[in-house]
């Protein structure tokens, strides 16, 4: 009966003993491998699946791998590898290959969810990613996944640090997907993109007629929408000081009051925040409240910069595959010279910049990397040149490029050019006045 049950499981299942020899393999895995059970039993797992698998290491006491990207005979799998314990000691391991790719898994869920009525407003605020979408095997990235798994088991606030383009929002999605609140809404707000005069009503909502132009029925704010799920505040370092006090009060009381309202409304949400700024510097400058900082930084996860990671080649292959799958772009092979150029770039925009460059490559066939002032090859800082020797328009162009490379952070852009914040604004202003367009 047990054998019959295993063979009726559509997912691929294999088990090894402490020496890594296959002791059980179900019909689904045999079909994927293109052979019969008798061909694989007794063989070492690496002979059958390949050197990528860590199942034999998990059987010997290495930490479980879940999820673990695995390619078996041309099939891309998402595997779960866990030990078999006896008296608390590993005596073997079981591997389950879940699906051909994370995107295929998402499509399957989407098909299922389309047949199930999801109550509003939850339907509009679903998480799009999970831990399997954080691709890479660098130890620093694995540490991020481990910390996110641990944090997901709690309701404490989480602060996600990292440079622009390192995947902070992706990490917030994964945190929500792994938590007990995964069935609730995931509501994201970018604190840097909302005008200061609108951010109160955006977060807290407003009562009808609360101000000129307000809808007569009022509006539910993002905090209220996130009740039962996760509220993700991106670029929390750019939140105005006056609003920081209001957010702190919400975290302390579990209640909000809409703009123009008179009664408190209870809210129950998990807070995740992200910033590419160093909040300690914002504290020192008086731009961020220390009491809010200690409240939101209970648990902290830092996403490593791309230049700090040792899994560039693996990430490159994964991104190329994902872009081809989602866009239908033609398959192109990188030359050795192109690969060297990619590896030697500093990647100030991190994974987001790399994905943009690879998309252009698959479509156009050329590697086009933007040159950002102040950013050279890995480990180097390119000279910014003498700004005084350039025309106003040239200086403004350099300022705009630095501003883009810094992800819209004026302080970082000015630092890249070796000038003050006020000089940076003057250069951009002069450039606009002299621009013939």
GROMACS .gro file of C-alpha atoms in nm, residues 212-409:
model
  198
  212UNK     CA    1  -1.123   7.005  -0.044
  213UNK     CA    2  -1.142   6.744  -0.319
  214UNK     CA    3  -1.196   6.451  -0.081
  215UNK     CA    4  -1.435   6.183  -0.200
  216UNK     CA    5  -1.775   6.208  -0.031
  217UNK     CA    6  -1.760   5.845   0.080
  218UNK     CA    7  -1.410   5.879   0.223
  219UNK     CA    8  -1.122   5.642   0.154
  220UNK     CA    9  -0.961   5.346   0.329
  221UNK     CA   10  -0.588   5.398   0.393
  222UNK     CA   11  -0.309   5.150   0.320
  223UNK     CA   12  -0.260   5.066   0.689
  224UNK     CA   13  -0.626   4.971   0.722
  225UNK     CA   14  -0.607   4.771   0.397
  226UNK     CA   15  -0.313   4.572   0.535
  227UNK     CA   16  -0.507   4.453   0.840
  228UNK     CA   17  -0.473   4.075   0.865
  229UNK     CA   18  -0.162   4.078   0.647
  230UNK     CA   19   0.162   4.268   0.592
  231UNK     CA   20   0.226   4.640   0.541
  232UNK     CA   21   0.550   4.703   0.348
  233UNK     CA   22   0.691   5.056   0.378
  234UNK     CA   23   0.962   5.094   0.115
  235UNK     CA   24   1.218   5.374   0.157
  236UNK     CA   25   1.114   5.429   0.520
  237UNK     CA   26   1.418   5.657   0.555
  238UNK     CA   27   1.238   5.918   0.341
  239UNK     CA   28   0.927   5.932   0.560
  240UNK     CA   29   0.864   6.288   0.691
  241UNK     CA   30   0.945   6.337   1.060
  242UNK     CA   31   0.591   6.444   1.153
  243UNK     CA   32   0.451   6.123   1.005
  244UNK     CA   33   0.706   5.908   1.187
  245UNK     CA   34   0.540   6.000   1.516
  246UNK     CA   35   0.199   5.900   1.380
  247UNK     CA   36   0.332   5.563   1.262
  248UNK     CA   37   0.494   5.503   1.601
  249UNK     CA   38   0.161   5.561   1.773
  250UNK     CA   39  -0.010   5.308   1.543
  251UNK     CA   40   0.254   5.048   1.628
  252UNK     CA   41   0.209   5.115   2.000
  253UNK     CA   42  -0.172   5.120   2.010
  254UNK     CA   43  -0.280   4.902   1.717
  255UNK     CA   44  -0.524   5.175   1.612
  256UNK     CA   45  -0.549   5.444   1.345
  257UNK     CA   46  -0.763   5.754   1.307
  258UNK     CA   47  -0.850   5.859   0.953
  259UNK     CA   48  -0.779   6.214   0.840
  260UNK     CA   49  -1.081   6.414   0.947
  261UNK     CA   50  -1.206   6.124   1.160
  262UNK     CA   51  -1.300   6.122   1.527
  263UNK     CA   52  -1.294   5.754   1.620
  264UNK     CA   53  -1.007   5.504   1.642
  265UNK     CA   54  -1.012   5.203   1.408
  266UNK     CA   55  -0.835   4.884   1.525
  267UNK     CA   56  -0.576   4.742   1.283
  268UNK     CA   57  -0.376   4.419   1.296
  269UNK     CA   58  -0.083   4.401   1.056
  270UNK     CA   59   0.277   4.288   1.033
  271UNK     CA   60   0.518   4.570   0.943
  272UNK     CA   61   0.809   4.524   0.703
  273UNK     CA   62   1.028   4.822   0.610
  274UNK     CA   63   1.309   4.871   0.361
  275UNK     CA   64   1.564   5.141   0.292
  276UNK     CA   65   1.877   5.189   0.083
  277UNK     CA   66   1.987   5.463   0.324
  278UNK     CA   67   2.182   5.407   0.644
  279UNK     CA   68   1.922   5.484   0.909
  280UNK     CA   69   2.191   5.535   1.173
  281UNK     CA   70   2.315   5.831   0.965
  282UNK     CA   71   1.960   5.964   0.942
  283UNK     CA   72   1.934   5.935   1.321
  284UNK     CA   73   2.257   6.128   1.370
  285UNK     CA   74   2.133   6.401   1.132
  286UNK     CA   75   1.804   6.431   1.322
  287UNK     CA   76   1.600   6.315   1.023
  288UNK     CA   77   1.473   5.994   1.181
  289UNK     CA   78   1.321   5.931   1.522
  290UNK     CA   79   1.521   5.701   1.748
  291UNK     CA   80   1.207   5.561   1.914
  292UNK     CA   81   1.064   5.461   1.574
  293UNK     CA   82   1.400   5.316   1.467
  294UNK     CA   83   1.415   5.085   1.770
  295UNK     CA   84   1.055   4.983   1.708
  296UNK     CA   85   1.096   4.888   1.339
  297UNK     CA   86   1.446   4.738   1.361
  298UNK     CA   87   1.355   4.455   1.599
  299UNK     CA   88   1.461   4.206   1.330
  300UNK     CA   89   1.702   4.312   1.056
  301UNK     CA   90   1.793   4.156   0.721
  302UNK     CA   91   2.061   4.296   0.488
  303UNK     CA   92   2.044   4.212   0.118
  304UNK     CA   93   2.401   4.184  -0.017
  305UNK     CA   94   2.517   4.398  -0.308
  306UNK     CA   95   2.581   4.207  -0.631
  307UNK     CA   96   2.954   4.289  -0.625
  308UNK     CA   97   2.977   4.125  -0.280
  309UNK     CA   98   2.834   3.792  -0.400
  310UNK     CA   99   3.024   3.490  -0.534
  311UNK     CA  100   2.737   3.337  -0.732
  312UNK     CA  101   2.738   3.574  -1.031
  313UNK     CA  102   2.752   3.297  -1.295
  314UNK     CA  103   2.461   3.108  -1.138
  315UNK     CA  104   2.253   3.426  -1.110
  316UNK     CA  105   2.336   3.514  -1.470
  317UNK     CA  106   2.201   3.181  -1.594
  318UNK     CA  107   1.889   3.205  -1.380
  319UNK     CA  108   1.809   3.559  -1.500
  320UNK     CA  109   1.865   3.471  -1.866
  321UNK     CA  110   1.631   3.174  -1.830
  322UNK     CA  111   1.365   3.381  -1.654
  323UNK     CA  112   1.379   3.660  -1.915
  324UNK     CA  113   1.352   3.409  -2.201
  325UNK     CA  114   1.059   3.235  -2.033
  326UNK     CA  115   0.858   3.548  -1.956
  327UNK     CA  116   0.932   3.754  -2.268
  328UNK     CA  117   0.985   3.498  -2.542
  329UNK     CA  118   1.319   3.664  -2.627
  330UNK     CA  119   1.556   3.461  -2.851
  331UNK     CA  120   1.818   3.235  -2.694
  332UNK     CA  121   2.168   3.383  -2.717
  333UNK     CA  122   2.496   3.254  -2.580
  334UNK     CA  123   2.738   3.498  -2.413
  335UNK     CA  124   3.090   3.507  -2.551
  336UNK     CA  125   3.389   3.486  -2.317
  337UNK     CA  126   3.461   3.855  -2.374
  338UNK     CA  127   3.102   3.953  -2.294
  339UNK     CA  128   3.104   3.739  -1.980
  340UNK     CA  129   3.430   3.900  -1.866
  341UNK     CA  130   3.281   4.245  -1.923
  342UNK     CA  131   2.975   4.159  -1.715
  343UNK     CA  132   3.185   4.015  -1.433
  344UNK     CA  133   3.418   4.316  -1.420
  345UNK     CA  134   3.137   4.575  -1.397
  346UNK     CA  135   3.070   4.718  -1.051
  347UNK     CA  136   2.686   4.698  -1.083
  348UNK     CA  137   2.579   5.004  -0.882
  349UNK     CA  138   2.217   4.916  -0.970
  350UNK     CA  139   2.275   4.555  -0.856
  351UNK     CA  140   2.041   4.276  -0.974
  352UNK     CA  141   1.790   4.522  -1.123
  353UNK     CA  142   2.063   4.676  -1.341
  354UNK     CA  143   2.193   4.331  -1.442
  355UNK     CA  144   1.844   4.218  -1.542
  356UNK     CA  145   1.800   4.531  -1.754
  357UNK     CA  146   2.133   4.476  -1.931
  358UNK     CA  147   2.053   4.108  -1.998
  359UNK     CA  148   1.708   4.195  -2.135
  360UNK     CA  149   1.864   4.438  -2.383
  361UNK     CA  150   2.122   4.173  -2.472
  362UNK     CA  151   1.862   3.905  -2.549
  363UNK     CA  152   1.660   4.148  -2.762
  364UNK     CA  153   1.939   4.345  -2.934
  365UNK     CA  154   2.232   4.104  -2.913
  366UNK     CA  155   2.470   4.359  -2.758
  367UNK     CA  156   2.596   4.420  -2.407
  368UNK     CA  157   2.519   4.786  -2.329
  369UNK     CA  158   2.627   4.899  -1.983
  370UNK     CA  159   2.560   5.259  -1.879
  371UNK     CA  160   2.866   5.443  -1.753
  372UNK     CA  161   2.784   5.608  -1.421
  373UNK     CA  162   3.021   5.886  -1.302
  374UNK     CA  163   3.218   5.771  -1.000
  375UNK     CA  164   3.159   5.401  -1.064
  376UNK     CA  165   3.424   5.192  -1.237
  377UNK     CA  166   3.509   4.821  -1.248
  378UNK     CA  167   3.469   4.604  -0.941
  379UNK     CA  168   3.679   4.735  -0.654
  380UNK     CA  169   3.757   5.066  -0.827
  381UNK     CA  170   3.616   5.414  -0.821
  382UNK     CA  171   3.635   5.578  -1.161
  383UNK     CA  172   3.755   5.939  -1.166
  384UNK     CA  173   3.475   6.191  -1.186
  385UNK     CA  174   3.682   6.439  -1.385
  386UNK     CA  175   3.702   6.812  -1.335
  387UNK     CA  176   3.344   6.937  -1.328
  388UNK     CA  177   3.461   7.299  -1.360
  389UNK     CA  178   3.617   7.225  -1.699
  390UNK     CA  179   3.282   7.117  -1.844
  391UNK     CA  180   2.991   7.321  -1.977
  392UNK     CA  181   2.677   7.370  -1.769
  393UNK     CA  182   2.493   7.122  -1.989
  394UNK     CA  183   2.769   6.858  -1.957
  395UNK     CA  184   2.781   6.903  -1.580
  396UNK     CA  185   2.402   6.869  -1.563
  397UNK     CA  186   2.417   6.550  -1.770
  398UNK     CA  187   2.673   6.402  -1.530
  399UNK     CA  188   2.452   6.504  -1.239
  400UNK     CA  189   2.147   6.336  -1.394
  401UNK     CA  190   2.345   6.016  -1.458
  402UNK     CA  191   2.472   6.014  -1.101
  403UNK     CA  192   2.117   6.079  -0.975
  404UNK     CA  193   1.986   5.780  -1.175
  405UNK     CA  194   2.271   5.557  -1.060
  406UNK     CA  195   2.202   5.651  -0.698
  407UNK     CA  196   1.839   5.546  -0.732
  408UNK     CA  197   1.712   5.901  -0.684
  409UNK     CA  198   1.915   5.964  -0.367
   0.00000   0.00000   0.00000
